[in-house]
Coordinates of C-alpha atoms and ligand atoms in Angstrom, one line a residue:
X1 CA 21.8 -26.3 -14.6
X2 CA 19.7 -28.3 -12.2
X3 CA 16.2 -29.7 -12.4
X4 CA 14.0 -31.5 -9.9
X5 CA 12.5 -34.9 -10.8
X6 CA 9.4 -35.7 -8.7
X7 CA 7.3 -38.8 -8.5
X8 CA 3.9 -39.0 -6.8
X9 CA 4.5 -39.3 -3.1
X10 CA 1.9 -40.7 -0.6
X11 CA 2.2 -41.5 3.1
X12 CA 4.7 -38.7 3.9
X13 CA 5.6 -39.0 7.5
X14 CA 7.9 -37.2 9.9
X15 CA 8.8 -33.7 10.9
X16 CA 9.4 -30.6 8.7
X17 CA 10.9 -27.6 10.4
X18 CA 9.9 -24.2 9.1
X19 CA 12.9 -21.9 8.3
X20 CA 13.4 -18.3 9.1
X21 CA 11.5 -15.8 6.9
X22 CA 13.4 -14.7 3.8
X23 CA 11.4 -11.4 3.7
X24 CA 12.4 -10.7 7.2
X25 CA 16.0 -11.7 6.9
X26 CA 16.7 -9.4 3.9
X27 CA 15.6 -6.1 5.5
X28 CA 17.1 -7.1 8.9
X29 CA 20.5 -7.7 7.2
X30 CA 20.2 -4.3 5.5
X31 CA 19.4 -2.8 9.0
X32 CA 22.8 -3.9 10.3
X33 CA 24.3 -1.1 8.2
X34 CA 22.7 1.4 10.6
X35 CA 25.3 0.9 13.4
X36 CA 29.0 0.5 13.8
X37 CA 28.4 -2.2 16.5
X38 CA 27.9 -5.9 15.9
X39 CA 24.4 -7.1 15.2
X40 CA 23.8 -10.9 15.5
X41 CA 20.9 -12.3 13.6
X42 CA 19.7 -15.9 14.3
X43 CA 17.4 -18.1 12.3
X44 CA 18.6 -16.7 9.0
X45 CA 17.6 -19.1 6.2
X46 CA 20.3 -20.4 3.9
X47 CA 18.9 -19.1 0.6
X48 CA 20.3 -17.7 -2.6
X49 CA 18.7 -14.3 -1.9
X50 CA 20.2 -14.2 1.6
X51 CA 23.6 -15.0 0.1
X52 CA 23.2 -12.1 -2.4
X53 CA 22.3 -9.8 0.4
X54 CA 25.4 -10.9 2.4
X55 CA 27.7 -10.4 -0.6
X56 CA 26.2 -7.0 -1.1
X57 CA 27.0 -6.0 2.5
X58 CA 30.5 -7.5 2.1
X59 CA 31.0 -5.3 -1.0
X60 CA 30.1 -2.2 1.1
X61 CA 32.6 -3.2 3.7
X62 CA 30.7 -5.0 6.4
X63 CA 32.6 -7.5 8.4
X64 CA 30.4 -10.7 8.4
X65 CA 31.0 -13.8 10.4
X66 CA 29.1 -17.0 10.2
X67 CA 28.5 -18.2 13.8
X68 CA 26.7 -21.4 12.8
X69 CA 24.4 -22.6 10.0
X70 CA 21.7 -20.0 10.6
X71 CA 23.4 -17.3 12.7
X72 CA 25.6 -14.5 11.4
X73 CA 27.3 -11.5 13.0
X74 CA 27.4 -8.3 11.0
X75 CA 29.4 -5.2 11.7
X76 CA 30.1 -2.2 9.5
X77 CA 32.7 0.2 11.0
X78 CA 33.8 2.1 7.9
X79 CA 32.2 1.6 4.4
X80 CA 34.5 1.0 1.5
X81 CA 31.8 2.1 -0.9
X82 CA 28.2 3.3 -0.7
X83 CA 27.2 1.7 -4.0
X84 CA 25.0 -1.4 -4.7
X85 CA 26.0 -2.4 -8.2
X86 CA 23.7 -3.7 -11.0
X87 CA 25.2 -7.2 -10.9
X88 CA 23.6 -7.8 -7.5
X89 CA 20.5 -5.6 -7.8
X90 CA 19.6 -7.4 -11.0
X91 CA 19.7 -10.7 -9.2
X92 CA 17.6 -9.6 -6.3
X93 CA 15.3 -6.6 -6.2
X94 CA 15.3 -6.5 -2.4
X95 CA 18.8 -5.0 -2.7
X96 CA 17.0 -1.7 -2.8
X97 CA 16.6 -2.1 1.0
X98 CA 20.2 -0.8 1.5
X99 CA 19.1 2.6 0.1
X100 CA 17.3 3.6 3.3
X101 CA 20.0 2.3 5.7
X102 CA 23.0 3.7 3.8
X103 CA 21.3 7.2 3.6
X104 CA 20.3 7.2 7.2
X105 CA 23.8 6.5 8.5
X106 CA 26.1 8.1 5.8
X107 CA 23.9 10.6 4.0
X108 CA 24.6 9.2 0.6
X109 CA 23.9 6.0 -1.4
X110 CA 24.1 4.8 -5.0
X111 CA 21.9 1.9 -5.9
X112 CA 21.5 0.4 -9.4
X113 CA 17.9 0.8 -10.7
X114 CA 16.2 -2.6 -10.5
X115 CA 15.3 -4.0 -14.0
X116 CA 12.2 -5.8 -15.1
X117 CA 10.6 -8.5 -13.0
X118 CA 8.5 -11.4 -14.5
X119 CA 5.6 -10.9 -12.0
X120 CA 5.0 -7.2 -12.5
X121 CA 6.4 -3.8 -13.1
X122 CA 7.4 -3.3 -9.4
X123 CA 8.4 0.4 -9.6
X124 CA 10.2 2.0 -6.6
X125 CA 8.6 5.4 -7.2
X126 CA 7.0 5.4 -3.7
X127 CA 10.3 4.8 -2.0
X128 CA 11.9 7.7 -3.9
X129 CA 9.0 10.1 -3.4
X130 CA 9.1 9.5 0.3
X131 CA 12.9 10.0 0.5
X132 CA 12.6 13.3 -1.4
X133 CA 9.9 14.4 1.1
X134 CA 12.6 13.7 3.7
X135 CA 14.9 16.2 2.0
X136 CA 17.1 13.7 0.1
X137 CA 18.2 14.8 -3.3
X138 CA 17.6 12.0 -5.8
X139 CA 18.9 11.8 -9.4
X140 CA 19.0 9.0 -11.9
X141 CA 22.5 8.7 -13.5
X142 CA 23.7 5.9 -15.8
X143 CA 21.2 3.3 -14.5
X144 CA 21.8 4.3 -10.9
X145 CA 19.7 6.0 -8.3
X146 CA 22.0 8.5 -6.7
X147 CA 20.7 9.8 -3.4
X148 CA 22.4 12.6 -1.4
X149 CA 21.7 14.2 1.9
X150 CA 20.8 12.9 5.4
X151 CA 17.0 12.3 5.6
X152 CA 15.0 14.6 7.9
X153 CA 11.8 13.8 9.7
X154 CA 8.7 14.2 7.5
X155 CA 5.1 13.2 7.1
X156 CA 4.9 10.4 4.6
X157 CA 1.6 9.1 3.3
X158 CA 2.0 6.1 1.0
X159 CA -0.4 6.2 -2.0
X160 CA -0.2 2.4 -2.0
X161 CA 0.8 -0.1 0.6
X162 CA 4.3 -1.2 0.0
X163 CA 6.3 -3.7 2.0
X164 CA 9.9 -2.8 1.1
X165 CA 8.9 0.9 0.7
X166 CA 7.7 1.0 4.4
X167 CA 10.9 -0.8 5.4
X168 CA 13.2 1.5 3.5
X169 CA 11.6 4.6 5.0
X170 CA 11.6 3.2 8.5
X171 CA 15.3 2.7 8.2
X172 CA 15.8 6.1 6.6
X173 CA 13.9 7.7 9.6
X174 CA 15.6 6.0 12.6
X175 CA 18.7 8.3 12.4
X176 CA 17.0 11.3 10.9
X177 CA 16.7 14.7 12.6
X178 CA 13.2 15.1 13.9
X179 CA 10.0 13.0 13.8
X180 CA 8.8 11.0 10.8
X181 CA 5.2 9.8 10.5
X182 CA 4.5 7.0 8.0
X183 CA 0.8 6.6 7.1
X184 CA -0.7 3.7 5.1
X185 CA 2.3 1.6 6.2
X186 CA 2.5 -2.1 5.3
X187 CA 1.5 -4.4 8.3
X188 CA 3.2 -7.5 7.1
X189 CA 4.8 -9.4 10.0
X190 CA 8.2 -9.1 8.3
X191 CA 7.9 -5.3 8.5
X192 CA 7.0 -5.6 12.2
X193 CA 10.0 -7.9 12.7
X194 CA 12.2 -5.1 11.3
X195 CA 10.6 -2.5 13.6
X196 CA 11.3 -4.8 16.6
X197 CA 15.0 -5.3 15.6
X198 CA 15.4 -1.5 15.1
X199 CA 13.8 -0.9 18.6
X200 CA 16.3 -3.3 20.1
X201 CA 19.1 -1.3 18.3
X202 CA 17.8 1.8 20.1
X203 CA 15.4 3.3 17.6
X204 CA 12.5 5.3 18.9
X205 CA 9.6 3.8 17.0
X206 CA 5.9 3.9 18.2
X207 CA 3.6 1.6 16.3
X208 CA 0.5 -0.1 17.5
X209 CA 0.8 -2.9 15.0
X210 CA -1.0 -5.3 17.3
X211 CA -4.2 -3.3 16.7
X212 CA -3.4 -3.2 13.0
X213 CA -2.5 0.5 13.0
X214 CA -1.1 1.6 9.6
X215 CA 0.6 4.7 11.2
X216 CA 4.2 4.5 12.4
X217 CA 5.9 7.3 14.4
X218 CA 9.6 7.4 14.4
X219 CA 11.7 9.9 16.4
X220 CA 15.2 10.0 15.0
X221 CA 18.1 9.2 17.4
X222 CA 21.8 10.1 17.1
X223 CA 23.2 6.6 17.1
X224 CA 22.1 3.0 17.1
X225 CA 23.7 0.1 18.9
X226 CA 24.4 -3.6 18.3
X227 CA 22.0 -6.3 19.5
X228 CA 20.9 -10.0 19.0
X229 CA 17.7 -10.8 17.2
X230 CA 15.9 -14.0 16.0
X231 CA 14.3 -13.8 12.6
X232 CA 10.6 -14.9 12.6
X233 CA 9.6 -18.2 10.9
X234 CA 8.6 -18.0 7.3
X235 CA 4.8 -17.9 7.0
X236 CA 4.9 -18.4 3.3
X237 CA 7.0 -21.6 3.5
X238 CA 4.7 -22.7 6.3
X239 CA 1.6 -22.1 4.2
X240 CA 3.3 -24.0 1.3
X241 CA 3.8 -27.0 3.5
X242 CA 0.2 -26.9 4.7
X243 CA -1.1 -27.2 1.2
X244 CA 1.4 -29.9 0.3
X245 CA 0.5 -31.9 3.4
X246 CA -3.2 -31.6 2.7
X247 CA -2.9 -32.7 -0.9
X248 CA -0.6 -35.7 -0.2
X249 CA -2.6 -36.7 2.9
X250 CA 0.7 -36.5 4.9
X251 CA 1.2 -37.3 8.5
X252 CA 3.8 -34.6 9.0
X253 CA 4.4 -32.4 12.0
X254 CA 5.3 -28.8 11.0
X255 CA 7.6 -27.4 13.6
X256 CA 8.4 -23.8 14.3
X257 CA 5.1 -23.0 12.7
X258 CA 4.0 -19.3 13.0
X259 CA 0.3 -20.1 13.7
X260 CA -0.8 -16.6 14.7
X261 CA 0.7 -15.1 11.5
X262 CA -1.6 -17.3 9.3
X263 CA -5.0 -16.6 10.8
X264 CA -6.6 -15.5 7.5
X265 CA -5.0 -18.3 5.6
X266 CA -6.3 -20.8 8.1
X267 CA -9.8 -19.3 7.6
X268 CA -9.6 -19.8 3.8
X269 CA -8.2 -23.4 4.3
X270 CA -11.1 -24.3 6.7
X271 CA -13.7 -23.3 4.2
X272 CA -11.9 -25.6 1.6
X273 CA -12.0 -28.4 4.2
X274 CA -8.5 -28.3 5.6
X275 CA -7.7 -27.7 9.3
X276 CA -4.4 -26.8 10.8
X277 CA -4.4 -28.3 14.2
X278 CA -2.0 -27.1 16.9
X279 CA -0.3 -29.9 18.8
X280 CA 1.8 -27.6 20.9
X281 CA 2.7 -23.9 20.9
X282 CA 5.1 -24.2 17.9
X283 CA 3.9 -27.3 16.0
X284 CA 0.9 -28.2 13.9
X285 CA -0.4 -31.1 11.8
X286 CA -2.8 -30.8 8.9
X287 CA -6.1 -32.6 8.8
X288 CA -8.4 -32.6 5.8
X289 CA -11.9 -33.7 4.8
X290 CA -12.1 -36.3 2.0
X291 CA -14.2 -34.0 -0.1
X292 CA -12.6 -30.6 -0.5
X293 CA -14.7 -27.6 -1.5
X294 CA -13.9 -25.0 -4.2
X295 CA -13.2 -21.4 -3.1
X296 CA -13.0 -17.8 -4.0
X297 CA -9.7 -16.2 -3.1
X298 CA -8.4 -12.7 -3.5
X299 CA -4.9 -11.6 -2.7
X300 CA -4.6 -8.6 -0.5
X301 CA -2.1 -7.0 1.9
X302 CA -1.6 -8.5 5.3
X303 CA -3.6 -9.4 7.4
X304 CA -5.5 -10.8 4.4
X305 CA -4.5 -13.5 1.8
X306 CA -0.8 -13.1 0.7
X307 CA 0.0 -12.9 -3.0
X308 CA 3.0 -15.1 -2.1
X309 CA 0.7 -18.1 -1.5
X310 CA -1.5 -17.6 -4.5
X311 CA 0.3 -20.0 -6.8
X312 CA 0.4 -22.8 -4.2
X313 CA -3.4 -22.5 -3.6
X314 CA -3.9 -22.6 -7.3
X315 CA -2.4 -26.1 -7.4
X316 CA -4.6 -27.1 -4.5
X317 CA -7.8 -25.8 -6.2
X318 CA -6.9 -27.3 -9.5
X319 CA -7.8 -30.7 -8.1
X320 CA -10.8 -29.7 -6.0
X321 CA -14.1 -30.6 -7.8
X322 CA -16.1 -27.6 -8.9
X323 CA -15.3 -24.0 -10.0
X324 CA -12.9 -21.9 -8.0
X325 CA -11.9 -18.3 -8.6
X326 CA -8.6 -16.7 -7.7
X327 CA -8.2 -12.9 -8.1
X328 CA -4.7 -11.3 -8.0
X329 CA -4.8 -7.8 -6.7
X330 CA -1.1 -7.1 -5.9
X331 CA 0.9 -7.8 -9.0
X332 CA 0.0 -7.4 -12.7
X333 CA 1.5 -10.6 -14.1
X334 CA 1.4 -13.2 -11.4
X335 CA -0.3 -16.0 -13.3
X336 CA 2.8 -17.3 -15.0
X337 CA 2.3 -20.7 -13.3
X338 CA -1.1 -21.2 -15.0
X339 CA 0.2 -22.5 -18.4
X340 CA 2.6 -24.8 -16.5
X341 CA -0.3 -26.2 -14.3
X342 CA -2.4 -26.6 -17.4
X343 CA 0.5 -28.7 -18.9
X344 CA 0.0 -31.0 -15.9
X345 CA -3.7 -31.4 -16.8
X346 CA -5.2 -28.5 -14.8
X347 CA -8.1 -26.6 -16.3
X348 CA -7.5 -22.9 -15.6
X349 CA -8.5 -19.9 -17.6
X350 CA -7.2 -16.4 -16.9
X351 CA -8.9 -13.2 -17.9
X352 CA -7.1 -9.8 -18.0
X353 CA -4.2 -11.3 -16.1
X354 CA -6.3 -10.6 -13.0
X355 CA -8.8 -13.4 -12.5
X356 CA -8.3 -17.1 -12.9
X357 CA -11.2 -19.5 -13.1
X358 CA -10.2 -23.0 -12.1
X359 CA -12.3 -26.0 -13.1
X360 CA -11.2 -28.7 -10.7
X361 CA -9.9 -31.9 -12.4
X362 CA -9.8 -35.4 -10.9
X363 CA -6.0 -35.7 -11.2
X364 CA -2.9 -34.1 -12.6
X365 CA -0.5 -35.9 -14.8
X366 CA 3.3 -35.5 -14.7
X367 CA 5.1 -33.5 -17.4
X368 CA 8.1 -31.3 -17.9
X369 CA 7.4 -27.8 -16.6
X370 CA 9.4 -24.8 -15.7
X371 CA 9.5 -22.8 -12.5
X372 CA 8.5 -19.3 -13.7
X373 CA 9.1 -17.4 -10.5
X374 CA 9.8 -18.0 -6.8
X375 CA 6.4 -19.0 -5.5
X376 CA 5.3 -20.5 -8.8
X377 CA 8.2 -23.0 -8.4
X378 CA 6.7 -24.2 -5.1
X379 CA 3.3 -24.6 -6.8
X380 CA 5.1 -26.9 -9.3
X381 CA 6.7 -29.0 -6.5
X382 CA 3.3 -29.5 -4.9
X383 CA 1.8 -30.5 -8.2
X384 CA 4.7 -32.9 -8.9
X385 CA 4.0 -34.7 -5.7
X386 CA 0.4 -35.5 -6.6
X387 CA 0.6 -35.8 -10.4
X388 CA 0.5 -39.3 -11.9
X389 CA 3.9 -40.3 -13.4
X390 CA 7.0 -38.2 -13.4
X391 CA 7.3 -34.4 -13.3
X392 CA 10.5 -32.6 -14.1
X393 CA 10.8 -29.0 -13.0
X394 CA 13.3 -26.8 -14.8
X395 CA 14.8 -23.4 -13.8
X396 CA 14.7 -24.3 -10.1
X397 CA 17.1 -21.5 -9.2
X398 CA 13.9 -19.6 -8.5
X399 CA 13.1 -22.2 -5.8
X400 CA 16.5 -21.9 -4.2
X401 CA 16.0 -18.2 -3.9
X402 CA 13.2 -18.6 -1.3
X403 CA 13.0 -22.2 0.0
X404 CA 15.7 -23.5 2.3
X405 CA 16.6 -27.1 1.4
X406 CA 13.1 -27.9 0.2
X407 CA 14.1 -31.1 -1.6
X408 CA 16.1 -32.3 1.5
X409 CA 13.2 -31.5 3.8
X410 CA 10.7 -33.3 1.6
X411 CA 13.0 -36.4 1.1
X412 CA 13.3 -36.6 4.9
X413 CA 9.5 -37.2 5.1
X414 CA 9.6 -39.8 2.3
X415 CA 8.9 -37.7 -0.8
X416 CA 10.3 -39.0 -4.1
X417 CA 12.2 -36.0 -5.2
X418 CA 15.7 -35.8 -6.8
X419 CA 17.8 -32.9 -7.8
X420 CA 19.6 -33.6 -11.1
X421 CA 22.2 -31.9 -13.1
X422 CA 21.5 -31.3 -16.7
X423 CA 23.8 -30.0 -19.4
X424 CA 21.2 -28.1 -21.4
X425 CA 17.9 -26.6 -20.4
X426 CA 15.2 -28.8 -21.9
X427 CA 12.5 -26.1 -21.8
X428 CA 13.1 -23.0 -23.7
X429 CA 12.9 -19.8 -21.6
X430 CA 12.8 -17.1 -24.3
Ligands
LIG1 C1 7.4 -7.6 -0.9 C2 7.9 -9.0 -0.8 C3 7.3 -9.9 -1.8 C4 5.7 -9.8 -1.8 C5 5.3 -8.4 -1.8 C6 3.8 -8.2 -1.6 C7 10.1 -8.7 0.2 C8 11.6 -8.8 -0.1 N1 9.3 -9.0 -0.9 O1 7.8 -7.2 -2.2 O2 7.6 -11.3 -1.5 O3 5.2 -10.5 -2.9 O4 6.0 -7.6 -0.8 O5 3.4 -8.7 -0.4 O6 9.6 -8.4 1.2 N2 4.5 -0.5 -5.8 C9 4.6 0.7 -6.6 N3 5.5 1.6 -6.3 C10 6.5 1.4 -5.3 C11 6.4 0.2 -4.6 C12 5.5 -0.7 -4.9 O7 3.7 0.9 -7.4 O8 7.3 2.3 -5.1 C13 3.5 -1.5 -6.1 C14 4.1 -2.8 -6.7 O9 4.3 -2.7 -8.1 C15 3.0 -3.8 -6.3 C16 2.5 -3.3 -4.9 O10 2.9 -1.9 -4.9 O11 2.0 -3.8 -7.2 C17 3.0 -3.9 -3.7 O12 4.4 -4.0 -3.8 P1 5.4 -4.0 -2.5 O13 4.6 -4.3 -1.3 O14 6.3 -2.9 -2.6 O15 6.2 -5.4 -2.9 P2 7.8 -5.6 -2.5 O16 8.1 -4.8 -1.3 O17 8.6 -5.4 -3.8

């Protein structure tokens, strides 16, 4: 077991490079199943979730070669199995993304049903309903989704916007017979990145995502080919470092920063008193007013405020004088970080697991806390860097799922953060 020990860190200075996006790397790796030719993906972040996805593809029979730290070549000539077992799916829900690509190319797939998730129910009913509409026969057997039949073109209208659902159906459609129209599709930049990779592989996809259209038209083709693709930078990691820079008054250049993917977040930040200033096309620095202002934030699908930045902004608002409100609209249980922030001295009250009222305090004070989910763990790191005294964060495997070398990146700019081995967890997780 490992934990992070953090001390208050001021005068951070230097450069932090934003890594490739986890939520883009995962579907893009799944998409490599769609062809028998090599696909090279660059800018893949070195994360636990990416390693799980790579081992899942290896278990299917993909030949995977590491070209350098962040570039990999994938090629699947003949599958050994078309099964994604529970051991992997349980560790990472995004494993469900191989369902669409395996079905599309081979006409069958068996994927373990994902179990519970701390932040919400996260059913996959919309993925399955859409596949059934495409003529795929789906049964649930012994904890597995068993899907049979090559998908055929169909008109899919998602009842709710779903990111991985849109990605799965896009991959199911690219080799399907006929035309598929997806309506009410997710517009997240990571979904667009997948569409761009698929187009490079020869898929016939028409989508006016630049004008925020939620309709995607896909004409199935017979075969896809290999290509080379660069994964987009991680807008959530970028947003996390902006909040961190503002709160620690850092003089840090954020490189490889996806400025245009964070327009709405910049608007929210500006109202609070934080400006993200471009110093060149790919780099920014963060400037803040001395007095920050409280805010009302609601999470909503892209292009609006991402649920994946909600916890980090909660840390920010917990030390802004006045009353702030945060409303979570995407997941039913995404306030697990609130009791942990309150342990650090924040004053946050949650009603109906939907709305949090934050009464800004002057300072946070260090304590032992746990990382309750991926993004919540980043909120704890930010809190630890500004809290008085020492903060110890347990269960940091959550952090390693989604943030590439976060402690190393922070140390390089002068943060007092140490990864330590512990023999027994100090905070109970039952
Ligand atoms: C993806 C992201 C995750 C992000 C989330 C919302 C990846 C790997 N993960 O997760 O980081 O927090 O988008 O931006 O890209 N829903 C259903 N039925 C379904 C599918 C979804 O009811 O079949 C509901 C979910 O429970 C949730 C909402 O729809 O309340 C949005 O979920 P979805 O967009 O599917 O999230 P993920 O794709 O799992």
